[in-house]
Amino acid sequence: MNKLNKDSIEILFDRLSDKFKNPKSELDFNNNFELLCAVMLSAQTTDKAVNSVTPSLFKIAPNAKAMSLLDTQVIENCIKRLGLYKNKALNLKKMSNELVTRFNGLVPDNYDSLVSLPGVGSKTAKVVLNVGFKQNTLAVDTHIFRVCNRTGLCIGKTVKDVEKNVVLKVPKDHLYNAHHYLLLHGRYVCTARKPDCENCCIKDICKKNLD
């Protein structure tokens, strides 16, 4: 598959920005700690599912200190409707302990510190930096990986391949919102099984349709 040229990439992001105006995370949270927890919980499940369990959790643990003091079983009971809930509960407990002991209970605003926390990978760190700290980062999940490869925006065999190169291709004026543009397009239009190509705003430049 050929890659999109610079002019086509500009068109792609201009159109996605028109379609998804003022995009924001679909996770519910009140502060950066709750955001970090919610993103950690969203692994291999939907934002809707996460939003269904976090109110009870955040009611008793709205900050790192409160979460660190909870018994792991209590965290499990709050999130047990999610897949991998036991492992996720353990990671929330460990992550909160680390925030308290190393960062005065505050979520750090840099990538290296975030990924040093238990249960926090590259994708989670970049989402938190983008959504919570308004930084120009682009986290690559399955939706974004699919859109990048299908359209020809950024071809890569693995998520890491795409994550390493896609930021270099995004026009600077769209970089802050690029994560949400691609995510929402993949979630609601360029879906895995039945992409809605007929109603796609970039169908005329998408390499999937032109190959």
CSV table of C-alpha atoms in Angstrom, one decimal:
chain,number,residue,atom,x,y,z
A,1,MET,CA,0.0,0.0,0.0
A,2,ASN,CA,1.3,3.5,-0.8
A,3,LYS,CA,1.5,6.2,1.8
A,4,LEU,CA,-0.5,9.4,1.7
A,5,ASN,CA,1.5,12.4,0.4
A,6,LYS,CA,1.8,15.6,2.4
A,7,ASP,CA,-1.1,17.4,0.6
A,8,SER,CA,-3.4,14.4,1.2
A,9,ILE,CA,-2.5,14.3,4.8
A,10,GLU,CA,-3.4,18.0,5.2
A,11,ILE,CA,-6.8,17.3,3.5
A,12,LEU,CA,-7.3,14.2,5.8
A,13,PHE,CA,-6.9,16.2,9.0
A,14,ASP,CA,-8.7,19.3,7.8
A,15,ARG,CA,-11.8,17.1,7.0
A,16,LEU,CA,-11.6,15.1,10.3
A,17,SER,CA,-11.3,18.4,12.2
A,18,ASP,CA,-14.5,19.6,10.5
A,19,LYS,CA,-16.3,16.4,11.3
A,20,PHE,CA,-15.2,16.0,14.9
A,21,LYS,CA,-15.2,19.6,16.2
A,22,ASN,CA,-13.8,20.2,19.7
A,23,PRO,CA,-13.2,16.5,20.4
A,24,LYS,CA,-12.7,15.2,23.9
A,25,SER,CA,-12.1,12.0,25.8
A,26,GLU,CA,-15.2,9.8,26.2
A,27,LEU,CA,-14.0,8.7,29.6
A,28,ASP,CA,-15.5,10.4,32.7
A,29,PHE,CA,-13.1,11.9,35.2
A,30,ASN,CA,-12.7,14.9,37.5
A,31,ASN,CA,-9.0,15.2,37.8
A,32,ASN,CA,-5.7,13.8,36.3
A,33,PHE,CA,-5.6,11.0,38.9
A,34,GLU,CA,-9.0,9.8,37.9
A,35,LEU,CA,-8.1,10.2,34.2
A,36,LEU,CA,-5.0,8.0,34.7
A,37,CYS,CA,-7.0,5.4,36.5
A,38,ALA,CA,-9.7,5.4,33.8
A,39,VAL,CA,-7.3,5.0,31.0
A,40,MET,CA,-5.6,2.1,32.8
A,41,LEU,CA,-9.0,0.5,33.2
A,42,SER,CA,-9.9,1.0,29.6
A,43,ALA,CA,-7.4,-1.7,28.3
A,44,GLN,CA,-9.3,-4.3,26.3
A,45,THR,CA,-12.7,-2.9,27.1
A,46,THR,CA,-14.8,0.1,26.1
A,47,ASP,CA,-15.0,3.6,27.6
A,48,LYS,CA,-18.7,3.0,28.3
A,49,ALA,CA,-17.8,0.0,30.4
A,50,VAL,CA,-15.2,1.9,32.3
A,51,ASN,CA,-17.6,4.8,32.9
A,52,SER,CA,-20.1,2.3,34.4
A,53,VAL,CA,-17.7,1.3,37.2
A,54,THR,CA,-15.6,4.3,38.0
A,55,PRO,CA,-18.3,6.4,39.9
A,56,SER,CA,-18.3,3.9,42.8
A,57,LEU,CA,-14.5,3.7,42.7
A,58,PHE,CA,-13.8,7.4,42.5
A,59,LYS,CA,-16.4,8.1,45.3
A,60,ILE,CA,-14.1,6.3,47.8
A,61,ALA,CA,-10.8,7.0,46.1
A,62,PRO,CA,-10.7,10.3,44.2
A,63,ASN,CA,-6.9,10.7,44.7
A,64,ALA,CA,-3.8,8.6,45.0
A,65,LYS,CA,-3.6,8.6,48.8
A,66,ALA,CA,-7.2,7.4,49.1
A,67,MET,CA,-6.6,4.7,46.5
A,68,SER,CA,-3.4,3.5,48.1
A,69,LEU,CA,-5.1,3.0,51.4
A,70,LEU,CA,-7.8,0.7,49.9
A,71,ASP,CA,-7.6,-3.0,50.2
A,72,THR,CA,-7.1,-4.6,46.7
A,73,GLN,CA,-10.3,-6.6,47.3
A,74,VAL,CA,-12.3,-3.3,47.6
A,75,ILE,CA,-11.0,-2.1,44.3
A,76,GLU,CA,-11.8,-5.4,42.7
A,77,ASN,CA,-15.4,-5.2,43.9
A,78,CYS,CA,-15.8,-1.8,42.3
A,79,ILE,CA,-14.4,-2.8,38.9
A,80,LYS,CA,-15.3,-6.6,38.7
A,81,ARG,CA,-17.5,-6.1,35.7
A,82,LEU,CA,-14.4,-5.3,33.6
A,83,GLY,CA,-12.2,-7.9,32.0
A,84,LEU,CA,-8.8,-8.5,33.8
A,85,TYR,CA,-10.2,-6.7,36.8
A,86,LYS,CA,-8.0,-8.5,39.3
A,87,ASN,CA,-4.8,-7.4,37.5
A,88,LYS,CA,-6.2,-3.9,37.0
A,89,ALA,CA,-7.1,-3.6,40.7
A,90,LEU,CA,-3.6,-4.6,41.7
A,91,ASN,CA,-2.0,-2.1,39.2
A,92,LEU,CA,-4.2,0.7,40.5
A,93,LYS,CA,-3.1,-0.1,44.1
A,94,LYS,CA,0.6,-0.2,43.1
A,95,MET,CA,0.4,2.8,40.9
A,96,SER,CA,-1.2,4.9,43.7
A,97,ASN,CA,1.4,3.8,46.2
A,98,GLU,CA,4.1,4.9,43.8
A,99,LEU,CA,2.4,8.3,43.2
A,100,VAL,CA,2.3,8.8,47.0
A,101,THR,CA,5.9,7.8,47.7
A,102,ARG,CA,7.6,9.2,44.7
A,103,PHE,CA,5.5,12.1,43.4
A,104,ASN,CA,3.7,13.5,46.5
A,105,GLY,CA,0.5,12.0,45.3
A,106,LEU,CA,0.4,14.0,42.0
A,107,VAL,CA,0.3,12.6,38.5
A,108,PRO,CA,3.6,13.5,36.8
A,109,ASP,CA,3.4,15.6,33.6
A,110,ASN,CA,6.2,13.8,31.7
A,111,TYR,CA,6.4,10.6,29.7
A,112,ASP,CA,9.3,8.9,31.4
A,113,SER,CA,7.9,9.3,34.9
A,114,LEU,CA,4.4,8.1,33.8
A,115,VAL,CA,5.7,4.9,32.1
A,116,SER,CA,7.8,4.2,35.3
A,117,LEU,CA,4.5,3.6,37.2
A,118,PRO,CA,3.1,0.1,37.5
A,119,GLY,CA,0.5,-0.7,34.9
A,120,VAL,CA,1.2,2.4,32.8
A,121,GLY,CA,2.4,1.8,29.3
A,122,SER,CA,3.2,4.1,26.4
A,123,LYS,CA,-0.4,4.5,25.2
A,124,THR,CA,-1.8,5.3,28.7
A,125,ALA,CA,1.0,7.8,29.3
A,126,LYS,CA,0.4,9.6,26.1
A,127,VAL,CA,-3.3,9.8,26.6
A,128,VAL,CA,-2.8,11.3,30.0
A,129,LEU,CA,-0.3,13.8,28.7
A,130,ASN,CA,-2.6,14.8,25.8
A,131,VAL,CA,-6.0,14.9,27.6
A,132,GLY,CA,-4.8,15.8,31.1
A,133,PHE,CA,-1.9,18.1,30.5
A,134,LYS,CA,-2.8,19.4,27.0
A,135,GLN,CA,0.5,18.2,25.4
A,136,ASN,CA,0.9,17.4,21.7
A,137,THR,CA,1.1,13.6,22.1
A,138,LEU,CA,-0.5,11.0,20.0
A,139,ALA,CA,-1.3,7.6,21.6
A,140,VAL,CA,-1.8,4.7,19.2
A,141,ASP,CA,-4.5,2.2,20.1
A,142,THR,CA,-6.1,-0.4,17.9
A,143,HIS,CA,-8.5,2.1,16.3
A,144,ILE,CA,-5.7,4.5,15.4
A,145,PHE,CA,-3.4,1.7,14.2
A,146,ARG,CA,-6.2,0.5,11.9
A,147,VAL,CA,-6.9,4.0,10.5
A,148,CYS,CA,-3.3,4.8,9.9
A,149,ASN,CA,-2.7,1.7,7.9
A,150,ARG,CA,-5.9,1.6,6.0
A,151,THR,CA,-5.7,5.2,4.9
A,152,GLY,CA,-2.0,5.2,4.2
A,153,LEU,CA,-1.4,7.9,6.7
A,154,CYS,CA,1.3,5.9,8.4
A,155,ILE,CA,2.1,2.3,7.5
A,156,GLY,CA,3.5,0.0,10.2
A,157,LYS,CA,3.4,-3.7,11.1
A,158,THR,CA,3.1,-3.0,14.8
A,159,VAL,CA,1.6,-0.3,17.1
A,160,LYS,CA,5.1,0.7,18.0
A,161,ASP,CA,6.1,1.2,14.4
A,162,VAL,CA,3.1,3.5,13.8
A,163,GLU,CA,3.5,5.3,17.2
A,164,LYS,CA,7.2,6.1,16.4
A,165,ASN,CA,6.4,7.7,13.0
A,166,VAL,CA,2.9,9.0,12.9
A,167,VAL,CA,3.6,12.2,14.9
A,168,LEU,CA,6.1,13.3,12.2
A,169,LYS,CA,3.4,13.2,9.6
A,170,VAL,CA,0.6,15.1,11.4
A,171,PRO,CA,0.4,18.8,10.5
A,172,LYS,CA,1.5,20.9,13.5
A,173,ASP,CA,-1.8,22.8,13.7
A,174,HIS,CA,-3.7,19.5,14.1
A,175,LEU,CA,-1.2,17.7,16.4
A,176,TYR,CA,-3.0,18.4,19.7
A,177,ASN,CA,-6.3,16.9,18.5
A,178,ALA,CA,-4.9,14.3,16.1
A,179,HIS,CA,-5.3,11.5,18.6
A,180,HIS,CA,-9.0,12.1,19.0
A,181,TYR,CA,-9.7,12.7,15.3
A,182,LEU,CA,-8.2,9.4,14.4
A,183,LEU,CA,-9.7,7.5,17.4
A,184,LEU,CA,-13.2,8.8,16.8
A,185,HIS,CA,-12.9,8.1,13.0
A,186,GLY,CA,-11.8,4.5,13.8
A,187,ARG,CA,-14.4,4.0,16.5
A,188,TYR,CA,-17.4,5.3,14.5
A,189,VAL,CA,-16.6,5.2,10.8
A,190,CYS,CA,-13.5,3.2,9.9
A,191,THR,CA,-14.6,0.3,12.1
A,192,ALA,CA,-12.8,-3.1,12.1
A,193,ARG,CA,-15.4,-5.3,10.5
A,194,LYS,CA,-17.6,-3.1,8.5
A,195,PRO,CA,-16.1,0.3,7.8
A,196,ASP,CA,-18.7,2.8,6.6
A,197,CYS,CA,-16.7,3.8,3.5
A,198,GLU,CA,-19.8,5.2,1.8
A,199,ASN,CA,-20.2,7.9,4.5
A,200,CYS,CA,-16.5,8.5,5.1
A,201,CYS,CA,-15.3,12.1,4.7
A,202,ILE,CA,-11.9,11.0,3.4
A,203,LYS,CA,-13.0,8.2,1.1
A,204,ASP,CA,-11.6,9.9,-2.0
A,205,ILE,CA,-8.0,10.0,-0.6
A,206,CYS,CA,-8.0,6.8,1.4
A,207,LYS,CA,-5.5,4.3,0.0
A,208,LYS,CA,-7.8,1.4,0.9
A,209,ASN,CA,-10.3,2.7,-1.7
A,210,LEU,CA,-7.6,3.8,-4.2
A,211,ASP,CA,-5.5,0.6,-4.3
